[in-house]
Coordinates of C-alpha atoms and ligand atoms in Angstrom, one line a residue:
Chain O
M1322 CA -47.9 49.1 -53.7
H1323 CA -47.6 46.9 -56.8
E1324 CA -50.1 44.5 -55.2
F1325 CA -52.7 47.0 -56.2
S1326 CA -52.1 47.0 -59.9
I1327 CA -51.8 43.2 -59.8
A1328 CA -55.2 43.1 -58.0
I1329 CA -56.7 45.2 -60.7
G1330 CA -55.3 42.9 -63.3
I1331 CA -56.8 39.9 -61.6
I1332 CA -60.2 41.6 -61.5
E1333 CA -60.0 42.3 -65.2
I1334 CA -59.2 38.7 -65.9
V1335 CA -62.0 37.6 -63.7
N1336 CA -64.6 39.9 -65.2
Q1337 CA -63.6 38.9 -68.7
H1338 CA -64.1 35.2 -68.0
A1339 CA -67.3 36.0 -66.0
E1340 CA -68.7 38.0 -69.0
K1341 CA -67.8 35.3 -71.4
A1342 CA -69.7 32.8 -69.2
E1343 CA -72.6 35.2 -69.1
A1344 CA -72.5 35.3 -65.4
H1345 CA -74.0 38.3 -63.5
I1346 CA -72.1 37.7 -60.3
V1347 CA -68.8 36.3 -59.2
N1348 CA -69.2 34.3 -55.9
E1349 CA -65.6 33.4 -55.4
I1350 CA -62.1 33.9 -56.8
E1351 CA -59.3 31.5 -56.3
I1352 CA -55.8 32.9 -56.5
E1353 CA -52.5 31.1 -56.2
V1354 CA -49.8 33.1 -54.5
G1355 CA -46.3 31.7 -54.3
E1356 CA -44.0 32.4 -51.4
L1357 CA -41.4 33.7 -54.0
S1358 CA -43.8 35.6 -56.2
G1359 CA -42.7 39.0 -55.0
V1360 CA -46.1 40.0 -53.5
V1361 CA -47.0 40.2 -49.9
L1362 CA -50.0 38.2 -49.0
D1363 CA -51.5 40.7 -46.6
A1364 CA -51.1 43.5 -49.1
M1365 CA -52.6 41.3 -51.8
E1366 CA -55.7 40.6 -49.6
F1367 CA -56.1 44.2 -48.9
A1368 CA -55.7 45.2 -52.6
M1369 CA -58.2 42.6 -53.7
E1370 CA -60.8 43.9 -51.3
S1371 CA -60.6 47.4 -52.8
A1372 CA -60.1 46.3 -56.4
K1373 CA -63.3 44.3 -56.5
K1374 CA -65.5 47.2 -55.5
G1375 CA -68.0 48.2 -58.2
T1376 CA -67.4 45.1 -60.3
L1377 CA -69.1 41.8 -60.8
A1378 CA -66.9 40.4 -58.1
E1379 CA -67.9 43.1 -55.6
N1380 CA -69.1 40.5 -53.0
A1381 CA -66.9 37.6 -54.1
G1382 CA -65.0 35.6 -51.5
I1383 CA -61.3 35.6 -52.2
V1384 CA -59.6 32.3 -51.6
F1385 CA -55.8 32.4 -51.6
H1386 CA -53.8 29.2 -52.2
Y1387 CA -50.4 29.9 -50.7
I1388 CA -47.7 27.9 -52.3
K1389 CA -44.5 27.3 -50.5
G1390 CA -41.1 27.9 -52.1
R1391 CA -39.3 24.7 -53.2
G1392 CA -36.0 24.5 -54.9
Q1393 CA -33.5 22.0 -56.2
C1394 CA -29.7 22.5 -55.9
R1395 CA -28.1 22.8 -59.3
D1396 CA -24.9 21.4 -57.8
C1397 CA -25.9 18.4 -55.6
G1398 CA -29.3 17.9 -57.0
K1399 CA -31.1 17.7 -53.7
A1400 CA -34.5 19.4 -53.2
F1401 CA -35.3 21.7 -50.3
D1402 CA -37.6 24.5 -49.0
L1403 CA -36.8 28.0 -50.3
Q1404 CA -37.8 31.2 -48.4
N1405 CA -35.8 33.3 -50.8
V1406 CA -34.7 32.7 -54.4
F1407 CA -31.1 32.9 -53.3
D1408 CA -31.1 30.6 -50.3
P1409 CA -28.1 28.4 -50.0
C1410 CA -28.5 24.6 -50.4
P1411 CA -28.8 23.1 -46.8
F1412 CA -26.9 20.0 -48.0
C1413 CA -23.8 21.4 -49.9
G1414 CA -24.0 25.1 -49.2
A1415 CA -24.1 26.2 -52.9
F1416 CA -26.0 29.4 -53.8
N1417 CA -27.5 27.9 -56.9
P1418 CA -31.0 26.7 -56.4
E1419 CA -33.4 26.2 -59.3
V1420 CA -36.9 27.3 -58.2
K1421 CA -39.3 24.4 -58.6
Q1422 CA -42.4 26.1 -57.1
G1423 CA -43.4 29.2 -55.3
K1424 CA -43.2 31.8 -58.1
E1425 CA -46.9 31.4 -58.9
L1426 CA -49.1 34.4 -59.1
R1427 CA -52.2 33.3 -61.0
V1428 CA -55.9 33.3 -61.2
K1429 CA -56.9 29.7 -60.7
A1430 CA -60.6 29.6 -60.9
I1431 CA -63.8 31.5 -60.3
N1432 CA -67.3 30.5 -59.2
V1433 CA -70.1 32.4 -60.8
D1434 CA -73.8 32.6 -61.1
Chain U
M1125 CA -60.8 52.2 -61.0
C1126 CA -57.4 53.0 -62.3
G1127 CA -55.0 50.0 -62.6
T1128 CA -51.9 51.7 -61.5
C1129 CA -52.7 54.2 -58.8
G1130 CA -55.9 52.6 -57.6
C1131 CA -57.6 55.9 -57.8
G1132 CA -61.3 55.5 -58.0
Q1133 CA -61.3 59.2 -57.2
N1134 CA -59.1 60.3 -60.2
D1135 CA -57.3 62.6 -57.9
Q1136 CA -53.9 61.3 -59.1
P1137 CA -54.2 60.7 -62.8
I1138 CA -51.3 59.3 -64.8
R1139 CA -49.8 62.0 -67.0
I1140 CA -47.5 61.5 -70.0
L1141 CA -46.0 64.7 -71.1
K1142 CA -43.1 66.3 -73.0
P1143 CA -41.4 69.2 -71.2
G1144 CA -43.5 72.4 -71.7
E1145 CA -46.8 70.6 -72.1
E1146 CA -47.4 70.7 -68.4
N1147 CA -48.5 74.3 -68.8
H1148 CA -51.4 73.3 -70.9
P1149 CA -53.8 71.3 -68.8
H1150 CA -56.1 70.5 -71.7
S1151 CA -53.4 68.5 -73.3
Y1152 CA -53.1 66.1 -70.4
I1153 CA -53.5 62.5 -71.4
H1154 CA -55.3 60.6 -68.7
A1155 CA -54.0 57.1 -69.1
H1156 CA -57.1 55.3 -68.0
D1157 CA -57.0 52.9 -71.0
H1158 CA -58.6 49.9 -69.6
S1159 CA -61.5 49.1 -71.9
H1160 CA -64.6 51.0 -71.1
D1161 CA -66.4 49.5 -74.1
G1162 CA -69.7 48.3 -72.8
K1163 CA -70.0 45.1 -71.0
I1164 CA -66.5 44.2 -70.2
H1165 CA -66.0 47.2 -68.1
A1166 CA -66.9 47.0 -64.5
H1167 CA -67.5 50.7 -63.9
N1168 CA -70.5 50.6 -66.1
H1169 CA -72.3 48.7 -63.5
D1170 CA -73.6 51.9 -62.0
H1171 CA -76.4 51.1 -59.6
K1172 CA -79.0 53.2 -58.0
Y1173 CA -81.2 51.0 -55.9
A1174 CA -80.2 48.3 -53.5
H1175 CA -82.2 45.1 -53.4
N1176 CA -81.7 41.7 -52.0
H1177 CA -81.6 38.6 -54.1
G1178 CA -84.2 36.1 -53.4
F1179 CA -84.6 32.8 -55.0
D1180 CA -87.4 31.8 -57.4
D1181 CA -87.4 28.5 -55.6
A1182 CA -89.7 29.2 -52.7
D1183 CA -88.9 26.4 -50.3
H1184 CA -85.1 26.5 -50.2
Q1185 CA -83.2 27.6 -47.3
H1186 CA -80.2 29.5 -48.7
E1187 CA -79.8 33.0 -47.8
H1188 CA -77.6 34.6 -50.4
L1189 CA -75.9 37.7 -49.2
H1190 CA -74.7 39.1 -52.4
E1191 CA -76.5 42.3 -52.2
H1192 CA -75.5 44.2 -55.3
Q1193 CA -77.3 47.1 -56.8
H1194 CA -78.9 47.9 -60.0
D1195 CA -80.1 51.0 -61.9
S1196 CA -83.6 50.0 -62.4
D1197 CA -86.2 48.0 -60.6
S1198 CA -87.0 46.1 -63.7
H1199 CA -83.7 44.4 -63.7
D1200 CA -84.6 40.9 -62.7
H1201 CA -82.3 38.2 -61.6
S1202 CA -83.3 34.7 -62.0
H1203 CA -81.0 32.3 -60.1
S1204 CA -83.1 29.3 -60.7
Q1205 CA -81.3 27.8 -63.6
N1206 CA -77.8 27.8 -62.2
H1207 CA -78.3 27.1 -58.6
D1208 CA -78.6 23.5 -57.8
H1209 CA -79.7 23.3 -54.2
D1210 CA -80.9 19.7 -54.2
C1211 CA -78.4 19.1 -51.5
G1212 CA -80.9 20.2 -48.9
C1213 CA -78.1 21.7 -46.8
N1214 CA -78.9 24.6 -44.5
N1215 CA -75.7 26.5 -44.5
E1216 CA -75.9 30.1 -45.0
H1217 CA -73.0 31.2 -47.0
S1218 CA -72.1 34.8 -47.0
H1219 CA -69.8 36.1 -49.7
D1220 CA -68.3 39.0 -48.0
G1221 CA -65.2 37.6 -46.5
H1222 CA -62.2 35.8 -47.9
H1223 CA -61.5 32.2 -47.0
H1224 CA -64.7 30.8 -48.0
N1225 CA -65.9 28.0 -45.8
E1226 CA -64.6 25.1 -47.8
T1227 CA -65.6 22.6 -45.1
A1228 CA -69.1 22.8 -46.3
G1229 CA -67.8 20.4 -48.8
H1230 CA -69.5 21.7 -51.9
K1231 CA -69.9 24.9 -53.8
H1232 CA -72.9 26.4 -55.5
G1233 CA -72.8 28.3 -58.7
R1234 CA -70.7 27.4 -61.7
Q1235 CA -67.0 26.7 -61.3
I1236 CA -64.8 28.1 -64.1
S1237 CA -61.2 27.1 -64.3
I1238 CA -59.0 30.0 -65.4
E1239 CA -55.3 29.2 -64.7
E1240 CA -54.1 32.6 -66.0
D1241 CA -51.1 34.4 -64.8
A1242 CA -52.0 37.6 -62.9
L1243 CA -49.4 39.6 -64.9
H1244 CA -50.5 38.1 -68.2
R1245 CA -51.9 41.4 -69.5
N1246 CA -48.8 43.4 -68.7
D1247 CA -46.6 40.6 -70.2
L1248 CA -48.6 40.7 -73.4
T1249 CA -48.3 44.5 -73.8
A1250 CA -44.6 44.1 -73.0
Q1251 CA -44.2 41.6 -75.8
R1252 CA -45.9 44.0 -78.2
N1253 CA -43.5 46.7 -77.2
R1254 CA -40.6 44.4 -77.7
G1255 CA -41.8 43.5 -81.2
Y1256 CA -42.1 47.2 -82.0
F1257 CA -38.6 47.9 -80.6
E1258 CA -37.0 45.0 -82.5
A1259 CA -38.7 46.0 -85.7
K1260 CA -37.3 49.5 -85.3
N1261 CA -33.9 48.2 -84.3
L1262 CA -34.0 50.1 -81.0
F1263 CA -31.8 49.1 -78.0
V1264 CA -34.0 49.7 -75.0
V1265 CA -32.7 49.9 -71.4
N1266 CA -34.9 49.8 -68.3
L1267 CA -33.0 51.6 -65.6
V1268 CA -34.2 50.7 -62.1
S1269 CA -32.9 51.6 -58.6
S1270 CA -33.7 53.1 -55.2
P1271 CA -34.5 56.8 -55.2
G1272 CA -31.4 58.9 -55.6
S1273 CA -28.8 56.4 -56.8
G1274 CA -27.9 58.7 -59.6
K1275 CA -30.0 57.5 -62.6
T1276 CA -30.7 60.9 -64.0
S1277 CA -27.2 62.1 -63.5
L1278 CA -25.9 58.9 -65.3
L1279 CA -28.3 59.7 -68.2
E1280 CA -27.1 63.3 -68.4
K1281 CA -23.5 62.2 -68.8
T1282 CA -24.5 59.3 -71.1
I1283 CA -26.3 61.6 -73.5
A1284 CA -23.2 63.8 -73.8
A1285 CA -20.9 60.8 -74.3
V1286 CA -22.9 59.2 -77.1
K1287 CA -23.5 62.5 -79.0
G1288 CA -22.7 61.9 -82.7
K1289 CA -22.6 58.1 -82.3
T1290 CA -26.3 57.3 -81.9
E1291 CA -29.6 59.0 -81.4
I1292 CA -30.7 58.6 -77.7
Y1293 CA -34.2 59.0 -76.4
V1294 CA -35.4 59.0 -72.8
I1295 CA -38.6 58.1 -71.0
E1296 CA -38.7 59.4 -67.4
G1297 CA -40.8 57.8 -64.7
D1298 CA -41.5 59.7 -61.5
Q1299 CA -44.6 59.9 -59.3
Q1300 CA -44.6 63.7 -59.6
T1301 CA -42.8 66.6 -61.3
M1302 CA -41.2 67.3 -64.7
N1303 CA -37.8 67.8 -63.0
D1304 CA -36.0 64.8 -64.5
A1305 CA -37.5 65.4 -67.9
N1306 CA -36.3 69.0 -67.8
R1307 CA -32.8 67.9 -66.9
I1308 CA -32.8 65.4 -69.8
K1309 CA -34.0 68.0 -72.2
A1310 CA -31.3 70.4 -71.1
A1311 CA -28.8 67.6 -71.7
G1312 CA -30.0 67.4 -75.3
A1313 CA -32.1 64.3 -75.7
P1314 CA -35.8 64.1 -76.7
V1315 CA -37.8 63.0 -73.6
V1316 CA -41.2 62.1 -72.4
Q1317 CA -42.1 62.3 -68.7
I1318 CA -44.5 59.8 -67.2
N1319 CA -46.0 60.9 -63.8
T1320 CA -47.5 57.9 -62.2
G1321 CA -49.3 59.7 -59.4
N1322 CA -49.6 57.2 -56.6
G1323 CA -48.1 54.4 -58.8
C1324 CA -44.7 53.1 -57.7
H1325 CA -43.6 51.6 -61.0
L1326 CA -43.9 51.9 -64.8
D1327 CA -45.9 49.3 -66.7
A1328 CA -45.8 48.2 -70.3
D1329 CA -48.9 50.2 -71.3
M1330 CA -47.5 53.5 -70.0
V1331 CA -44.3 52.8 -72.0
H1332 CA -46.4 52.0 -75.0
K1333 CA -48.1 55.4 -74.8
A1334 CA -44.9 57.3 -74.1
T1335 CA -43.2 55.6 -77.0
K1336 CA -45.9 56.9 -79.3
K1337 CA -45.2 60.4 -78.3
L1338 CA -41.4 60.1 -78.8
E1339 CA -41.5 59.4 -82.6
M1340 CA -38.1 57.7 -82.5
T1341 CA -35.9 57.1 -85.6
D1342 CA -34.8 53.5 -86.3
K1343 CA -31.5 52.2 -84.9
S1344 CA -31.5 54.3 -81.8
V1345 CA -31.1 53.9 -78.0
L1346 CA -34.0 54.4 -75.7
I1347 CA -33.4 54.6 -72.0
I1348 CA -36.4 54.3 -69.6
E1349 CA -35.7 55.6 -66.1
N1350 CA -38.2 53.8 -63.9
V1351 CA -39.7 55.1 -60.7
G1352 CA -37.2 55.0 -57.9
N1353 CA -38.2 51.8 -56.1
L1354 CA -36.4 48.4 -55.8
V1355 CA -39.5 46.3 -55.3
C1356 CA -42.4 47.0 -57.7
P1357 CA -40.7 47.6 -61.0
S1358 CA -39.1 44.2 -60.9
L1359 CA -42.4 42.5 -61.6
F1360 CA -43.3 44.6 -64.6
D1361 CA -41.7 43.8 -67.9
L1362 CA -41.7 46.9 -70.2
G1363 CA -40.4 45.1 -73.3
E1364 CA -36.9 46.3 -72.7
S1365 CA -33.8 44.7 -74.3
K1366 CA -31.8 44.9 -71.0
R1367 CA -32.6 45.7 -67.4
V1368 CA -30.0 47.7 -65.6
V1369 CA -30.1 48.1 -61.8
V1370 CA -28.1 50.9 -60.2
I1371 CA -27.0 51.0 -56.6
S1372 CA -24.8 53.7 -55.1
V1373 CA -22.1 53.2 -52.4
T1374 CA -24.1 55.4 -50.0
E1375 CA -26.6 52.5 -49.7
G1376 CA -26.0 49.2 -47.9
D1377 CA -23.9 46.6 -49.6
D1378 CA -26.5 44.0 -48.7
K1379 CA -29.1 45.6 -51.0
P1380 CA -29.0 42.6 -53.4
L1381 CA -30.1 40.3 -50.5
K1382 CA -32.8 42.6 -49.4
Y1383 CA -34.3 43.1 -52.8
P1384 CA -33.4 39.9 -54.6
T1385 CA -36.1 40.0 -57.2
M1386 CA -34.7 43.2 -58.7
F1387 CA -31.2 41.8 -58.9
Q1388 CA -32.4 38.5 -60.2
T1389 CA -34.4 40.1 -63.1
S1390 CA -31.6 42.5 -64.1
D1391 CA -28.9 41.9 -66.7
I1392 CA -26.5 44.6 -65.5
C1393 CA -25.6 46.1 -62.1
I1394 CA -24.1 49.5 -62.0
I1395 CA -22.3 50.4 -58.7
N1396 CA -22.3 54.3 -58.7
K1397 CA -20.7 57.0 -56.7
T1398 CA -17.4 55.1 -56.3
D1399 CA -15.8 58.5 -55.6
L1400 CA -17.4 58.3 -52.2
L1401 CA -15.9 54.9 -51.3
P1402 CA -13.2 56.4 -49.0
Y1403 CA -15.9 57.9 -46.8
V1404 CA -18.4 55.1 -46.5
D1405 CA -18.5 51.5 -45.2
F1406 CA -19.7 50.1 -48.5
D1407 CA -17.8 46.9 -49.4
V1408 CA -17.8 46.5 -53.2
A1409 CA -16.5 42.9 -53.2
K1410 CA -19.3 42.0 -50.8
A1411 CA -22.0 43.7 -52.8
R1412 CA -20.8 41.9 -55.9
E1413 CA -20.8 38.6 -54.1
Y1414 CA -24.3 39.1 -52.7
A1415 CA -25.6 40.1 -56.1
L1416 CA -24.0 37.1 -57.8
R1417 CA -25.7 34.8 -55.2
V1418 CA -29.0 36.1 -56.3
N1419 CA -28.1 36.2 -60.0
P1420 CA -25.0 34.4 -61.2
N1421 CA -25.2 35.9 -64.6
L1422 CA -25.2 39.5 -63.5
M1423 CA -22.6 41.8 -65.2
F1424 CA -21.1 44.8 -63.3
F1425 CA -19.9 48.3 -64.0
E1426 CA -18.3 50.3 -61.2
L1427 CA -18.3 53.9 -61.9
S1428 CA -18.6 57.5 -60.6
V1429 CA -20.9 59.6 -62.6
K1430 CA -19.4 62.6 -60.8
T1431 CA -15.7 62.1 -61.7
G1432 CA -16.4 60.1 -64.9
Q1433 CA -14.2 57.3 -63.7
G1434 CA -15.4 54.0 -65.1
M1435 CA -17.9 55.6 -67.5
E1436 CA -16.2 54.5 -70.7
A1437 CA -16.9 50.8 -70.1
W1438 CA -20.6 51.5 -69.6
I1439 CA -20.8 53.7 -72.7
D1440 CA -19.0 51.0 -74.8
W1441 CA -21.4 48.4 -73.6
L1442 CA -24.4 50.7 -74.5
L1443 CA -23.0 51.3 -78.0
V1444 CA -22.2 47.7 -78.7
G1445 CA -25.6 46.6 -77.5
F1446 CA -27.2 49.0 -79.9
Ligands
GTP15 N1 -20.8 61.9 -55.1 C1 -21.5 61.5 -56.1 N2 -22.8 62.0 -56.2 C2 -23.6 61.6 -57.2 C3 -23.1 60.7 -58.2 N3 -24.1 60.5 -59.1 C4 -25.1 61.2 -58.7 N4 -24.9 61.8 -57.6 C5 -25.8 62.7 -56.8 O1 -26.8 61.9 -56.3 C6 -28.0 62.7 -56.2 C7 -29.2 62.0 -56.9 O2 -28.9 61.9 -58.2 P1 -30.0 61.7 -59.3 O3 -29.3 61.6 -60.6 O4 -31.1 62.8 -59.2 O5 -30.6 60.3 -58.8 P2 -31.9 59.5 -59.4 O6 -31.6 58.1 -59.3 O7 -32.2 60.0 -60.8 O8 -33.0 59.9 -58.4 P3 -34.6 59.7 -58.5 O9 -35.0 60.0 -59.9 O10 -35.2 60.7 -57.5 O11 -34.8 58.3 -58.1 C8 -27.7 64.0 -56.8 O12 -27.4 64.9 -55.8 C9 -26.4 63.7 -57.6 O13 -25.6 64.8 -57.8 C10 -21.7 60.3 -58.1 O14 -21.2 59.5 -58.9 N5 -21.0 60.7 -57.0
MG16 MG1 -34.1 60.6 -61.5
ZN17 ZN1 -45.4 48.0 -54.3
ZN18 ZN1 -45.6 49.5 -58.0
ZN19 ZN1 -76.4 42.1 -61.2
ZN20 ZN1 -57.4 26.6 -50.6
ZN21 ZN1 -26.6 21.2 -52.9
ZN22 ZN1 -76.8 34.1 -56.4
ZN23 ZN1 -62.2 52.9 -65.5
ZN24 ZN1 -55.9 56.8 -62.1
ZN25 ZN1 -76.3 23.7 -50.6

């Protein structure tokens, strides 16, 4: 479960920023998870719940912003939805999309007191 | 809590050992290296008594449910300065679930924008490793695959084949046992074993630690055999020069489509156990086509570690790279 070590990394980032802001509690963590990021959202939710235990973010609400995969065909230039990084272009059939969005896996913001 | 195995219990510590050291429990390195220095670290928030937070502001209606705990009664939280509750709303927001109720239309507390990649830390450590490897002129290969594709067997043969041409070092990653490290040692290369416990991949920090133990000479080859897993290791840069994915013909030829991230992030694909092709349904041309769909720049070696057929091309590539 790589989601677990990613969750721990997220909590480390969160705590560092929270400490810097001299917060004593994290109310909310906003995370962007792309459809093509290589993590499973359910697993990520589960991992965050256990990773936050015993930290400043112990009771923080976790808000996931799920970002759909979008690609652009390198051959015909058209843009389309991507479920997988290798999906063929629905217009010309080429297996050569450039991923435009959906690889995100980032801590967007926190809300603290 | 441990970043890799998730053990709060410490029942599955990460161990980084040379063969032989496993008989000396006192020499175990427990790789919990996440900074425990004072404030940054979360575990230090060790609380004894539970109490609820109230607000200094007597007449406001919010019921805060963050009920965290502190070691002494004297610890006093004042929320008055940061909570701006002039809104007069009456919504009781509990912080214990995800998907905060955004329809309330406003948030309390201070909003801090972060915009930081979740793998940022591993990437930084990987870049440090890469700098070290480049300074020492090391050619470093990260070998990834499903369990049992033949990585350790390939290493055994590779060590024999490069003897006298270059120094070669190995880092072995497995959840448990020193078995692979012992095989590498017997094949004649210096080796460090990383046991990840519950962890299903190596990360840059483990490699950093293992590298320190290896004491490599400049201008050498280092091969890192990752934990057998086609998913997790793909997300963790170790600082390697090249990533090599191994599949064997006893697996499905659609592996590249099922585990695209691994094939997309690799530079080389080795198709192993070709001696078994007459007995299996594996279609090499199809596997190559699928892999190229995912990663048009992938290079291939088809070989049989068992018979040695196709091994020279791989060895030549390794020696040229280095
Ligand atoms: N027929 C055949 N068998 C092979 C070949 N290469 C490896 N094997 C066998 O495949 C099995 C697994 O080999 P290992 O080298 O241990 O595989 P591994 O990838 O290191 O396995 P893990 O470390 O457990 O992931 C062993 O029984 C090997 O003898 C090959 O080219 N042909
Ligand atoms: Mg092995
Ligand atoms: Zn995983
Ligand atoms: Zn993993
Ligand atoms: Zn507190
Ligand atoms: Zn949202
Ligand atoms: Zn197209
Ligand atoms: Zn509060
Ligand atoms: Zn710790
Ligand atoms: Zn641990
Ligand atoms: Zn309010």
